[in-house]
PDB file of C-alpha atoms in Angstrom:
ATOM      1  CA  MET A   1      -0.034   0.006  -0.006  1.00  0.00           C
ATOM      2  CA  GLY A   2       1.241   3.489  -0.756  1.00  0.00           C
ATOM      3  CA  LEU A   3       0.531   6.775  -2.375  1.00  0.00           C
ATOM      4  CA  ASP A   4      -0.767   6.978  -5.850  1.00  0.00           C
ATOM      5  CA  THR A   5      -1.544  10.178  -7.736  1.00  0.00           C
ATOM      6  CA  THR A   6      -3.192  10.974 -10.998  1.00  0.00           C
ATOM      7  CA  HIS A   7      -1.019  12.188 -13.972  1.00  0.00           C
ATOM      8  CA  ASP A   8       1.750   9.803 -12.989  1.00  0.00           C
ATOM      9  CA  CYS A   9       3.236  12.233 -10.450  1.00  0.00           C
ATOM     10  CA  TRP A  10       3.846   9.639  -7.741  1.00  0.00           C
ATOM     11  CA  HIS A  11       3.408   5.946  -7.225  1.00  0.00           C
ATOM     12  CA  GLY A  12       5.220   4.637  -4.172  1.00  0.00           C
ATOM     13  CA  GLY A  13       5.327   4.293  -0.464  1.00  0.00           C
ATOM     14  CA  TYR A  14       4.261   6.986   1.924  1.00  0.00           C
ATOM     15  CA  GLY A  15       7.655   6.793   3.765  1.00  0.00           C
ATOM     16  CA  THR A  16       9.486   7.418   0.595  1.00  0.00           C
ATOM     17  CA  PHE A  17       7.156  10.339  -0.241  1.00  0.00           C
ATOM     18  CA  GLY A  18       7.943  11.772   3.139  1.00  0.00           C
ATOM     19  CA  LEU A  19      11.668  11.434   2.666  1.00  0.00           C
ATOM     20  CA  TRP A  20      11.455  13.025  -0.779  1.00  0.00           C
ATOM     21  CA  ARG A  21       9.516  15.962   0.553  1.00  0.00           C
ATOM     22  CA  ALA A  22      11.945  16.389   3.464  1.00  0.00           C
ATOM     23  CA  ARG A  23      14.885  16.464   1.015  1.00  0.00           C
ATOM     24  CA  LEU A  24      12.981  19.002  -1.147  1.00  0.00           C
ATOM     25  CA  ALA A  25      12.559  21.303   1.866  1.00  0.00           C
ATOM     26  CA  GLU A  26      16.263  20.860   2.586  1.00  0.00           C
ATOM     27  CA  VAL A  27      17.611  21.740  -0.841  1.00  0.00           C
ATOM     28  CA  ALA A  28      15.164  24.646  -1.069  1.00  0.00           C
ATOM     29  CA  GLY A  29      16.702  26.132   2.145  1.00  0.00           C
ATOM     30  CA  LEU A  30      13.477  25.671   4.202  1.00  0.00           C
ATOM     31  CA  PRO A  31      13.307  24.637   7.877  1.00  0.00           C
ATOM     32  CA  PRO A  32      13.129  20.891   8.464  1.00  0.00           C
ATOM     33  CA  LEU A  33       9.551  19.614   7.835  1.00  0.00           C
ATOM     34  CA  GLU A  34       9.325  18.147  11.360  1.00  0.00           C
ATOM     35  CA  LEU A  35       9.412  21.667  12.744  1.00  0.00           C
ATOM     36  CA  MET A  36       6.609  22.864  10.414  1.00  0.00           C
ATOM     37  CA  GLU A  37       2.935  23.215  11.153  1.00  0.00           C
ATOM     38  CA  GLY A  38       1.248  19.974  10.259  1.00  0.00           C
ATOM     39  CA  PHE A  39       4.341  17.920  10.772  1.00  0.00           C
ATOM     40  CA  TYR A  40       5.454  19.023  14.278  1.00  0.00           C
ATOM     41  CA  ASP A  41       5.105  16.551  17.044  1.00  0.00           C
ATOM     42  CA  PRO A  42       5.074  18.326  20.465  1.00  0.00           C
ATOM     43  CA  ASP A  43       5.574  14.987  22.195  1.00  0.00           C
ATOM     44  CA  ASN A  44       8.989  14.617  20.566  1.00  0.00           C
ATOM     45  CA  SER A  45      11.314  15.933  23.303  1.00  0.00           C
ATOM     46  CA  LEU A  46      13.990  16.835  20.795  1.00  0.00           C
ATOM     47  CA  ASN A  47      11.631  19.334  19.091  1.00  0.00           C
ATOM     48  CA  ARG A  48      10.140  21.007  22.231  1.00  0.00           C
ATOM     49  CA  ARG A  49      11.260  24.570  21.821  1.00  0.00           C
ATOM     50  CA  PRO A  50       9.444  27.929  21.962  1.00  0.00           C
ATOM     51  CA  GLY A  51       8.069  29.216  18.691  1.00  0.00           C
ATOM     52  CA  LEU A  52       7.221  25.741  17.344  1.00  0.00           C
ATOM     53  CA  PRO A  53       5.598  24.666  15.181  1.00  0.00           C
ATOM     54  CA  ILE A  54       6.717  27.135  12.442  1.00  0.00           C
ATOM     55  CA  LYS A  55       3.690  28.413  10.484  1.00  0.00           C
ATOM     56  CA  TRP A  56       3.731  28.121   6.707  1.00  0.00           C
ATOM     57  CA  ALA A  57       2.247  31.631   6.462  1.00  0.00           C
ATOM     58  CA  CYS A  58       5.406  33.172   8.034  1.00  0.00           C
ATOM     59  CA  LEU A  59       7.599  31.947   5.203  1.00  0.00           C
ATOM     60  CA  LYS A  60       8.011  33.727   1.917  1.00  0.00           C
ATOM     61  CA  PRO A  61       5.373  32.605  -0.549  1.00  0.00           C
ATOM     62  CA  ASP A  62       6.676  29.793  -2.682  1.00  0.00           C
ATOM     63  CA  PRO A  63       4.552  27.357  -4.751  1.00  0.00           C
ATOM     64  CA  LEU A  64       6.632  24.541  -3.260  1.00  0.00           C
ATOM     65  CA  TYR A  65       4.782  25.033   0.025  1.00  0.00           C
ATOM     66  CA  ILE A  66       1.569  23.810  -1.602  1.00  0.00           C
ATOM     67  CA  LEU A  67       3.256  20.388  -2.154  1.00  0.00           C
ATOM     68  CA  LEU A  68       5.146  20.293   1.156  1.00  0.00           C
ATOM     69  CA  ASP A  69       2.107  21.141   3.256  1.00  0.00           C
ATOM     70  CA  HIS A  70      -0.153  18.746   1.356  1.00  0.00           C
ATOM     71  CA  SER A  71      -1.679  15.635   2.800  1.00  0.00           C
ATOM     72  CA  ASP A  72       0.218  12.608   1.851  1.00  0.00           C
ATOM     73  CA  CYS A  73      -2.832  10.374   1.387  1.00  0.00           C
ATOM     74  CA  ASP A  74      -5.699  12.371  -0.064  1.00  0.00           C
ATOM     75  CA  GLY A  75      -6.788  15.668  -1.538  1.00  0.00           C
ATOM     76  CA  VAL A  76      -5.809  17.484  -4.679  1.00  0.00           C
ATOM     77  CA  ILE A  77      -3.260  19.957  -5.969  1.00  0.00           C
ATOM     78  CA  LYS A  78      -5.377  22.345  -7.948  1.00  0.00           C
ATOM     79  CA  ALA A  79      -4.746  22.622 -11.715  1.00  0.00           C
ATOM     80  CA  SER A  80      -4.134  26.379 -11.228  1.00  0.00           C
ATOM     81  CA  ASP A  81      -1.160  25.585  -8.942  1.00  0.00           C
ATOM     82  CA  CYS A  82       0.448  22.777 -10.985  1.00  0.00           C
ATOM     83  CA  ALA A  83       2.575  24.804 -13.437  1.00  0.00           C
ATOM     84  CA  ALA A  84       4.158  26.914 -10.738  1.00  0.00           C
ATOM     85  CA  ILE A  85       4.978  23.907  -8.573  1.00  0.00           C
ATOM     86  CA  ALA A  86       6.431  22.132 -11.585  1.00  0.00           C
ATOM     87  CA  ALA A  87       8.617  25.058 -12.407  1.00  0.00           C
ATOM     88  CA  ARG A  88       9.962  25.138  -8.816  1.00  0.00           C
ATOM     89  CA  LEU A  89      10.619  21.416  -8.858  1.00  0.00           C
ATOM     90  CA  ASP A  90      12.547  21.904 -12.123  1.00  0.00           C
ATOM     91  CA  GLU A  91      14.752  24.412 -10.261  1.00  0.00           C
ATOM     92  CA  LEU A  92      15.357  22.008  -7.404  1.00  0.00           C
ATOM     93  CA  ALA A  93      15.806  18.738  -9.340  1.00  0.00           C
ATOM     94  CA  PRO A  94      19.534  19.290 -10.113  1.00  0.00           C
ATOM     95  CA  LEU A  95      20.180  19.679  -6.338  1.00  0.00           C
ATOM     96  CA  MET A  96      18.434  16.412  -5.484  1.00  0.00           C
ATOM     97  CA  ASP A  97      20.389  13.159  -4.994  1.00  0.00           C
ATOM     98  CA  ASN A  98      20.870  11.305  -8.172  1.00  0.00           C
ATOM     99  CA  ASP A  99      22.229   7.811  -7.819  1.00  0.00           C
ATOM    100  CA  SER A 100      21.670   4.436  -9.350  1.00  0.00           C
ATOM    101  CA  SER A 101      19.960   3.008  -6.268  1.00  0.00           C
ATOM    102  CA  ARG A 102      16.265   1.985  -6.249  1.00  0.00           C
ATOM    103  CA  LEU A 103      15.297   5.636  -5.480  1.00  0.00           C
ATOM    104  CA  SER A 104      16.727   8.482  -7.384  1.00  0.00           C
ATOM    105  CA  MET A 105      15.370  11.661  -5.644  1.00  0.00           C
ATOM    106  CA  GLN A 106      16.254  13.590  -8.776  1.00  0.00           C
ATOM    107  CA  ALA A 107      14.247  11.131 -10.981  1.00  0.00           C
ATOM    108  CA  LYS A 108      11.237  11.278  -8.561  1.00  0.00           C
ATOM    109  CA  THR A 109      11.406  15.115  -8.676  1.00  0.00           C
ATOM    110  CA  ARG A 110      11.434  15.170 -12.491  1.00  0.00           C
ATOM    111  CA  GLN A 111       8.621  12.677 -12.655  1.00  0.00           C
ATOM    112  CA  PHE A 112       6.407  14.739 -10.227  1.00  0.00           C
ATOM    113  CA  ALA A 113       7.110  17.896 -12.235  1.00  0.00           C
ATOM    114  CA  ALA A 114       6.195  16.189 -15.523  1.00  0.00           C
ATOM    115  CA  GLY A 115       2.953  14.925 -13.989  1.00  0.00           C
ATOM    116  CA  LEU A 116       2.160  18.432 -12.713  1.00  0.00           C
ATOM    117  CA  ARG A 117       2.793  19.938 -16.226  1.00  0.00           C
ATOM    118  CA  ALA A 118       0.456  17.217 -17.796  1.00  0.00           C
ATOM    119  CA  ALA A 119      -2.260  18.135 -15.295  1.00  0.00           C
ATOM    120  CA  ALA A 120      -1.786  21.837 -15.954  1.00  0.00           C
ATOM    121  CA  ALA A 121      -1.982  21.361 -19.741  1.00  0.00           C
ATOM    122  CA  ALA A 122      -5.160  19.378 -19.284  1.00  0.00           C
ATOM    123  CA  ASN A 123      -6.569  21.848 -16.754  1.00  0.00           C
ATOM    124  CA  GLU A 124      -7.011  19.031 -14.252  1.00  0.00           C
ATOM    125  CA  ASP A 125      -6.242  18.674 -10.545  1.00  0.00           C
ATOM    126  CA  VAL A 126      -3.723  16.093  -9.377  1.00  0.00           C
ATOM    127  CA  ASP A 127      -5.553  13.776  -7.084  1.00  0.00           C
ATOM    128  CA  PHE A 128      -3.840  12.012  -4.227  1.00  0.00           C
ATOM    129  CA  HIS A 129      -5.284   8.508  -3.119  1.00  0.00           C
TER     130      HIS A 129
END
């Protein structure tokens, strides 16, 4: 069982999707996802600090946040957001790990961007299920 999306953006495990998004945040220069609103676990003693969780709204607007703050199991990315997110992923793809192992973060990034562009061209949302 895992995450599947329309437009061939993603087909794979939830854990892998989480690792991929965490790496995207890192290469984009954003705070670690585990400190962000929606990811923060106040019961994790390593993270218990004033000012947490970090709210998405306090960060500079970036279409990447739509993907990073999105549920990993349902919902949609709106067609109107797809092209901007795809362009941002294209910028980050060269910074992602690219190895010959089972998971190339760079290949996953390029695949997700291609799916977003296909959805934008068709004026269709990307569905997560």
